[in-house]
JSON list of C-alpha atoms in Angstrom, two decimals:
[
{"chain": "A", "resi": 28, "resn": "UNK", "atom": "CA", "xyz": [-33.94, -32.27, -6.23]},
{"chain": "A", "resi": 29, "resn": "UNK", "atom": "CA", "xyz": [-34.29, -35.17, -3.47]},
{"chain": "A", "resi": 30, "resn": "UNK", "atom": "CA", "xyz": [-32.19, -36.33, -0.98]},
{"chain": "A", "resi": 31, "resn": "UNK", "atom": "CA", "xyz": [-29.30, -38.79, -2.30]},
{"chain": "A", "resi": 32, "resn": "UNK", "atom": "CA", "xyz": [-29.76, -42.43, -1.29]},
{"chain": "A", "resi": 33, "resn": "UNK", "atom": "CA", "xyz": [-26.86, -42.04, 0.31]},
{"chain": "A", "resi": 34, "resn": "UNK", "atom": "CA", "xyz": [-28.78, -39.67, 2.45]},
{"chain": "A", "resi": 35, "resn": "UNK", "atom": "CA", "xyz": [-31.65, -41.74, 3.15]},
{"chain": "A", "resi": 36, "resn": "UNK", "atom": "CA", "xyz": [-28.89, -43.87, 4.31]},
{"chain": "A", "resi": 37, "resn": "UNK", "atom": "CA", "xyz": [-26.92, -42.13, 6.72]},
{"chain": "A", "resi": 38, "resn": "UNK", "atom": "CA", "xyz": [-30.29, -40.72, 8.19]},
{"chain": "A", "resi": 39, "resn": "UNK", "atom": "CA", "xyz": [-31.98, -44.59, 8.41]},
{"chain": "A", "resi": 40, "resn": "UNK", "atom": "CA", "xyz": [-28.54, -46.03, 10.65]},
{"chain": "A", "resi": 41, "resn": "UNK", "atom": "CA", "xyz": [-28.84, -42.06, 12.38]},
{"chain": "A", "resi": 42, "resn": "UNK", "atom": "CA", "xyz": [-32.11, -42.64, 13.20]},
{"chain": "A", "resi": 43, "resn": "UNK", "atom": "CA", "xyz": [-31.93, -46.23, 13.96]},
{"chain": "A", "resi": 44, "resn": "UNK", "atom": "CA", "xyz": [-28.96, -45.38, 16.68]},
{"chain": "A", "resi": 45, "resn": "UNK", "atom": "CA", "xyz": [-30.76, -43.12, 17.93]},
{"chain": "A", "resi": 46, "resn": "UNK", "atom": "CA", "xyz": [-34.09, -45.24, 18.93]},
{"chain": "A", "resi": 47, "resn": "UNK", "atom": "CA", "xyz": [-31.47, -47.63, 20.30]},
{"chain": "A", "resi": 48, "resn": "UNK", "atom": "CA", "xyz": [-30.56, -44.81, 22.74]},
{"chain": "A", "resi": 49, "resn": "UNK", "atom": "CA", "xyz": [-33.89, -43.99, 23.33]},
{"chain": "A", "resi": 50, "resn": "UNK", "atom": "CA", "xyz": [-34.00, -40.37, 21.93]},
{"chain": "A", "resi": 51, "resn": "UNK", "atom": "CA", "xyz": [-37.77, -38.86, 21.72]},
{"chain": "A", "resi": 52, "resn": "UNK", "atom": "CA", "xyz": [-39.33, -37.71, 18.53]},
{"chain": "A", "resi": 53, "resn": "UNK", "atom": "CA", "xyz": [-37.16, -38.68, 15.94]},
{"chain": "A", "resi": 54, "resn": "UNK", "atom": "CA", "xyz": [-38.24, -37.31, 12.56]},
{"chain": "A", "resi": 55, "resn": "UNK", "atom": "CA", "xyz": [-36.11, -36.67, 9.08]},
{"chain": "A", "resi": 56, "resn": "UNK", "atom": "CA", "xyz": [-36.59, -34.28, 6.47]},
{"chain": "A", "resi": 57, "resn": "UNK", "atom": "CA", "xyz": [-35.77, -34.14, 2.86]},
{"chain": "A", "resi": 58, "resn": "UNK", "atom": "CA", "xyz": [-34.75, -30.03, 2.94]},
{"chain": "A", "resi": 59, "resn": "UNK", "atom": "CA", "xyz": [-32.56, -30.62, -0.40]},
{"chain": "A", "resi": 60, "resn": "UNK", "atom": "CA", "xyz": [-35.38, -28.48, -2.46]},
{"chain": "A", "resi": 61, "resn": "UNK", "atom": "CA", "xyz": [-34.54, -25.54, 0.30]},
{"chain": "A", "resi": 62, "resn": "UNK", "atom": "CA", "xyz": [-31.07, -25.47, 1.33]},
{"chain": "A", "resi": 63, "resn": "UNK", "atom": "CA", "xyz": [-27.82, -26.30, -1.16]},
{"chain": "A", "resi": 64, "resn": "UNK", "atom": "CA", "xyz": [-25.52, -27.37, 1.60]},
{"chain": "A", "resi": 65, "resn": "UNK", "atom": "CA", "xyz": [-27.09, -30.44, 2.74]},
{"chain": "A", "resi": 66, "resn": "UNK", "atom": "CA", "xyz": [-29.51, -32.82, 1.75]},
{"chain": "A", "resi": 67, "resn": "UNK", "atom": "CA", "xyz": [-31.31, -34.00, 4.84]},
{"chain": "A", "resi": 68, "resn": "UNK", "atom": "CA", "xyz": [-32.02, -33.21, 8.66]},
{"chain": "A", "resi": 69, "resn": "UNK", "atom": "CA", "xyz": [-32.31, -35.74, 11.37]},
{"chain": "A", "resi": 70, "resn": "UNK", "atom": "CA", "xyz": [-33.82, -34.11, 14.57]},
{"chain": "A", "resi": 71, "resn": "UNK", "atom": "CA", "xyz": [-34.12, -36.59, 17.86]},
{"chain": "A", "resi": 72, "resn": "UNK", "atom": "CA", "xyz": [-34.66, -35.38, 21.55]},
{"chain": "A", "resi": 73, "resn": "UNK", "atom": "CA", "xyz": [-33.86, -36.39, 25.31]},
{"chain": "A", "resi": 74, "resn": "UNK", "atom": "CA", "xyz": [-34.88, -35.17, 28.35]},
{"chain": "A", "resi": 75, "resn": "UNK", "atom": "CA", "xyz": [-31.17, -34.58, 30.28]},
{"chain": "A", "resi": 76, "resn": "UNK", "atom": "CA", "xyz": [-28.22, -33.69, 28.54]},
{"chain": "A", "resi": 77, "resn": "UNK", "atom": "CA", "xyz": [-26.34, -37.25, 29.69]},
{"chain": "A", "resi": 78, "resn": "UNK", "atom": "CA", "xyz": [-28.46, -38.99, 27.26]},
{"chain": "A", "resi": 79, "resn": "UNK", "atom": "CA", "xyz": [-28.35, -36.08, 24.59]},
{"chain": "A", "resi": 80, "resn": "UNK", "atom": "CA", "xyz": [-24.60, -37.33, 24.96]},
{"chain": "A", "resi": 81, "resn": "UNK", "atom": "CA", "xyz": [-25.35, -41.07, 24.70]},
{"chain": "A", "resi": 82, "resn": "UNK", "atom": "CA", "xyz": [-27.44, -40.47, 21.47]},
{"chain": "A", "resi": 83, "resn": "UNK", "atom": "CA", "xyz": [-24.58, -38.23, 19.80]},
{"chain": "A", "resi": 84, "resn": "UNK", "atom": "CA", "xyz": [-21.99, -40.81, 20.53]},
{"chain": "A", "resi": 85, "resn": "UNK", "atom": "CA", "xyz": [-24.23, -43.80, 18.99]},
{"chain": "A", "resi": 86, "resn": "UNK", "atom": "CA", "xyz": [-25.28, -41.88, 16.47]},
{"chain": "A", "resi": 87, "resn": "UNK", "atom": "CA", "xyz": [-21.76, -41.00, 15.36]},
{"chain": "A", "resi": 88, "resn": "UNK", "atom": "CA", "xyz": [-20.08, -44.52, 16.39]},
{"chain": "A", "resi": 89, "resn": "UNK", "atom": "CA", "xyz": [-22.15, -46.07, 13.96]},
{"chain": "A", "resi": 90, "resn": "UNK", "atom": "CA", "xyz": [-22.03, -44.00, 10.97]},
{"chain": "A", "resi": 91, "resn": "UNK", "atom": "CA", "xyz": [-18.61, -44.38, 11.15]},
{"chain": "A", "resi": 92, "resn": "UNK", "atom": "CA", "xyz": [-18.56, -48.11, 11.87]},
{"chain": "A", "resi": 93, "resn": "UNK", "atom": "CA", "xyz": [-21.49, -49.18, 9.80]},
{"chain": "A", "resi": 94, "resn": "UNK", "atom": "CA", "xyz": [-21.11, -46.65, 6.83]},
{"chain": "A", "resi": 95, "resn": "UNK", "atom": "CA", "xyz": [-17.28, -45.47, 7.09]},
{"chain": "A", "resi": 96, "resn": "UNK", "atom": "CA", "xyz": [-19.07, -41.82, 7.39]},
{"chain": "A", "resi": 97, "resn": "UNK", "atom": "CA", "xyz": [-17.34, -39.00, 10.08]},
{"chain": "A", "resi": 98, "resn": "UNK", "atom": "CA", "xyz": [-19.03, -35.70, 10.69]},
{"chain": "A", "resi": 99, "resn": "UNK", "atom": "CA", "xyz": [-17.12, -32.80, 9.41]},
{"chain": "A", "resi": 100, "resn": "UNK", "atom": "CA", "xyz": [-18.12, -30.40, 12.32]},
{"chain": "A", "resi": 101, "resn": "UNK", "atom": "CA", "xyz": [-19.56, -31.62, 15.94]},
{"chain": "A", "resi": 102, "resn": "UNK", "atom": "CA", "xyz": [-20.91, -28.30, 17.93]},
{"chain": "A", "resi": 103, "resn": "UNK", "atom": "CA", "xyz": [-22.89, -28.25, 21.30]},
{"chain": "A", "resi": 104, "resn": "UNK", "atom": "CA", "xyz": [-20.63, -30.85, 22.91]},
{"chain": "A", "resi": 105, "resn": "UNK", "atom": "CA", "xyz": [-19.42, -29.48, 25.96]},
{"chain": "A", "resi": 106, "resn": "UNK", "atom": "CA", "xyz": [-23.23, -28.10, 27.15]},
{"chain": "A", "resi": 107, "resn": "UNK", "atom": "CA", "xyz": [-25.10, -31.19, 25.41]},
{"chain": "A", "resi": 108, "resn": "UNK", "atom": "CA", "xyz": [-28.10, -29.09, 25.12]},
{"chain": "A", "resi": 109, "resn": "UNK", "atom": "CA", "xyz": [-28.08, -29.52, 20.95]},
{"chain": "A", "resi": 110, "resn": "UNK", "atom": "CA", "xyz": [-25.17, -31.33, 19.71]},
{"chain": "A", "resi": 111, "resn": "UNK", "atom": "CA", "xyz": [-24.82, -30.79, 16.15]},
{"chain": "A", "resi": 112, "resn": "UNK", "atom": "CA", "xyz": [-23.61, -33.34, 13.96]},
{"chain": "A", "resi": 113, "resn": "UNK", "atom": "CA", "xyz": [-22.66, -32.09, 10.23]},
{"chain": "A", "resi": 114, "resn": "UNK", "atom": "CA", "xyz": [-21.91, -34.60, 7.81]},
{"chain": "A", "resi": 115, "resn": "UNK", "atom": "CA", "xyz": [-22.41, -32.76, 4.84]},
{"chain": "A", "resi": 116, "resn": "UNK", "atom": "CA", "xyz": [-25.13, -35.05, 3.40]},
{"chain": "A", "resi": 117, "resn": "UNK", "atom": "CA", "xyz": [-27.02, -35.18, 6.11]},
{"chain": "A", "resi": 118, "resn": "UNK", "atom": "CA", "xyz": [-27.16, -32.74, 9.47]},
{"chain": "A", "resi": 119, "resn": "UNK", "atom": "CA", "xyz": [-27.87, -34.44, 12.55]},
{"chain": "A", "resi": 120, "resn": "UNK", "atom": "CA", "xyz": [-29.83, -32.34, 16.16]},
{"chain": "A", "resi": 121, "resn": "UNK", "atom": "CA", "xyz": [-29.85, -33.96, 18.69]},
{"chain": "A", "resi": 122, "resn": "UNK", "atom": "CA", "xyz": [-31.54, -31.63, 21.26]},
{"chain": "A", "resi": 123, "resn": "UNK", "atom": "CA", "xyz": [-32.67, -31.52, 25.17]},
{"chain": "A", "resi": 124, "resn": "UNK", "atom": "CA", "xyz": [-36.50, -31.72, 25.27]},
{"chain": "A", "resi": 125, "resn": "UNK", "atom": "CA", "xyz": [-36.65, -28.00, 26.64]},
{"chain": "A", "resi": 126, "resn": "UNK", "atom": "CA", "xyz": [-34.28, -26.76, 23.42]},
{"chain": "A", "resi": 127, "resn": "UNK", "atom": "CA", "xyz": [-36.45, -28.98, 21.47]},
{"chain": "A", "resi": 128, "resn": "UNK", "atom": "CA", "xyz": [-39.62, -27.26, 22.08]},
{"chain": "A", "resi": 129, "resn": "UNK", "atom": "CA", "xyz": [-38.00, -23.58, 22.51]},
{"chain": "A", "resi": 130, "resn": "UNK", "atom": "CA", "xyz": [-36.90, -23.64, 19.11]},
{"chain": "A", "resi": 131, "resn": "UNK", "atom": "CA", "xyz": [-39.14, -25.55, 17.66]},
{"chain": "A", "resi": 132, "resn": "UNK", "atom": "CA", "xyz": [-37.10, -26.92, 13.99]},
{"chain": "A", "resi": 133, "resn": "UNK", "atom": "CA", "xyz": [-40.43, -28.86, 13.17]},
{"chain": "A", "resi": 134, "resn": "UNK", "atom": "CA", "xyz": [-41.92, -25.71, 12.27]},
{"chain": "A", "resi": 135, "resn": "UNK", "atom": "CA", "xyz": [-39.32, -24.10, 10.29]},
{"chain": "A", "resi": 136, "resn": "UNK", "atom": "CA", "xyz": [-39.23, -27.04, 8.62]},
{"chain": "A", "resi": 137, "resn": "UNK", "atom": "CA", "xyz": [-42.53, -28.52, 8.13]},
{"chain": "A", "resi": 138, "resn": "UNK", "atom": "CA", "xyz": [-43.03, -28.03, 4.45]},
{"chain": "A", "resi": 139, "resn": "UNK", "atom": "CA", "xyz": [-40.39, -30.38, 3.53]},
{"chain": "A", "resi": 140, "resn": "UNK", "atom": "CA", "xyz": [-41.18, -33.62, 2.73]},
{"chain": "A", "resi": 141, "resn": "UNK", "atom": "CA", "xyz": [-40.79, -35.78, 5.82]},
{"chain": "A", "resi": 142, "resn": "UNK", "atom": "CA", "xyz": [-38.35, -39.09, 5.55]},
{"chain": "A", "resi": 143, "resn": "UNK", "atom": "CA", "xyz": [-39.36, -42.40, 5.88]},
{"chain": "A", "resi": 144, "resn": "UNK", "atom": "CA", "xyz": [-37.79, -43.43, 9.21]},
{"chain": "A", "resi": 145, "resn": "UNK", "atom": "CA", "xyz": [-36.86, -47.24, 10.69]},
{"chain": "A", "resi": 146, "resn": "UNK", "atom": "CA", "xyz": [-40.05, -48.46, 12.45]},
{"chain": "A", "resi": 147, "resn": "UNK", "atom": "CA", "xyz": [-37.87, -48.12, 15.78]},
{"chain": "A", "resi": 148, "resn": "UNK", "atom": "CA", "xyz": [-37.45, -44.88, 15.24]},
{"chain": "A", "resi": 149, "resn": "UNK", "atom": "CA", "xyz": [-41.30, -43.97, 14.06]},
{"chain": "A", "resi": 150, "resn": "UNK", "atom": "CA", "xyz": [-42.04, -45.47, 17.52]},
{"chain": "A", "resi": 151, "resn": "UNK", "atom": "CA", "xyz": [-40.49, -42.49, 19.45]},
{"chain": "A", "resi": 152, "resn": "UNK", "atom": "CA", "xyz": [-42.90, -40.21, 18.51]},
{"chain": "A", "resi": 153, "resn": "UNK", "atom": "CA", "xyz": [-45.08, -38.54, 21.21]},
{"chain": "A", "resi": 154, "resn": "UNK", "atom": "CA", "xyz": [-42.24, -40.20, 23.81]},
{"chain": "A", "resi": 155, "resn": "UNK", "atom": "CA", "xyz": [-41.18, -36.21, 24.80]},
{"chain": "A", "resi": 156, "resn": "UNK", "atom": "CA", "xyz": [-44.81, -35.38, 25.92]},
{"chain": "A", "resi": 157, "resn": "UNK", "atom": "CA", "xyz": [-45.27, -39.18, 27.64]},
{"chain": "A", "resi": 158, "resn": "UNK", "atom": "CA", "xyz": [-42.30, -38.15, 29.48]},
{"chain": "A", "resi": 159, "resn": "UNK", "atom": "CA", "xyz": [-42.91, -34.84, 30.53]},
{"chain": "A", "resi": 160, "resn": "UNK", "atom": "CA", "xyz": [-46.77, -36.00, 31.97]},
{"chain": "A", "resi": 161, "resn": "UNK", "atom": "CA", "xyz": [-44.83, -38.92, 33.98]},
{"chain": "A", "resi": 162, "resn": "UNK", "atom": "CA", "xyz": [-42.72, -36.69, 35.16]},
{"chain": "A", "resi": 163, "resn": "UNK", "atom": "CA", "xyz": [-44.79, -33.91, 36.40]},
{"chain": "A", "resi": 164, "resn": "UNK", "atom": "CA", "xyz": [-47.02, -37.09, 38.11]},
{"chain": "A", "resi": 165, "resn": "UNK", "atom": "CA", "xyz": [-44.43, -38.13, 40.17]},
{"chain": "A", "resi": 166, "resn": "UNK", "atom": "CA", "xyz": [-43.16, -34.06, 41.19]},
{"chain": "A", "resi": 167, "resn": "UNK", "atom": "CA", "xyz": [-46.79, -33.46, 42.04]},
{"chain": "A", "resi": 168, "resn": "UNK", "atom": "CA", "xyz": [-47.14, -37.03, 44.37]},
{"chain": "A", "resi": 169, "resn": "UNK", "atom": "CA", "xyz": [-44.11, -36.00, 46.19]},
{"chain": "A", "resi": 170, "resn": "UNK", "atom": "CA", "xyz": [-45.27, -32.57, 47.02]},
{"chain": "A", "resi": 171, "resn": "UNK", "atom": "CA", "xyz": [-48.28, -34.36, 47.77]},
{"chain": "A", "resi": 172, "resn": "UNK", "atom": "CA", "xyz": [-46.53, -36.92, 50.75]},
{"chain": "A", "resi": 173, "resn": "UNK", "atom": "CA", "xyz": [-47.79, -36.36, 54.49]},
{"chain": "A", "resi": 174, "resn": "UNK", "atom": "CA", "xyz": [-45.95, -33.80, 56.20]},
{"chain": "A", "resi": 175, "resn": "UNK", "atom": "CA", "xyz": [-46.87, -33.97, 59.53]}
]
């Protein structure tokens, strides 16, 4: 069994949203073979839960605007750490960088078939680890200023 176009649908405007919102390492996978209850997983990162929120909200304004689709179950909200995002077809993560690598779905998942993905969205990849680098730069040249 493979995902329903309908699927590759709802995770294509998902995934789209999400590059719009800048998430990090957006990647889909086809885990219909695996698991009965849903036919695809959408997994994006950011690195503060504001913009975990920001992705969530795009992400479910426009499968509702665009496709007439409304999630069935939204968990996570109130900590925006991992927002969940079940809409039967598809389940959408939407993690904080830190969750992201902690639990690490990639590798629970990385023998199912990966998802084509919007260009946009293929772009994000790698954006978590630019991130972090930039980030620990500028922490380490401010512990670095003159403190005379």
């Amino acid at each position: 069994m493979t995902a329903t176009d309908r699927s590759i649908e709802l995770i294509h405007t998902a995934a789209q949203a999400a590059a719009d919102k800048l998430a990090h390492d957006i990647i889909a996978y086809d885990v219909s073979d695996v698991l009965s209850i849903t036919d695809a997983f959408l997994l994006a990162s950011a690195p503060n839960d504001r913009q975990v929120k920001s992705i969530v909200d795009e992400i479910e304004e426009r499968l509702q605007k665009e496709l007439g689709a409304k999630p069935v179950r939204r968990e996570g909200d109130r900590e925006a750490r991992w927002v969940l995002l079940d809409y039967v077809d598809i389940v959408v993560h939407v993690q904080h960088s830190e969750e992201r690598v902690f639990y690490a779905l990639e590798r629970l998942w990385k023998d199912c078939p990966e998802l084509d993905l919007p260009e946009d969205a293929k772009a994000t990849r790698g954006k978590a680890e630019e991130h972090a680098k930039l980030q620990a730069a500028e922490e380490s040249a401010d512990l670095g200023g003159d403190w005379r």
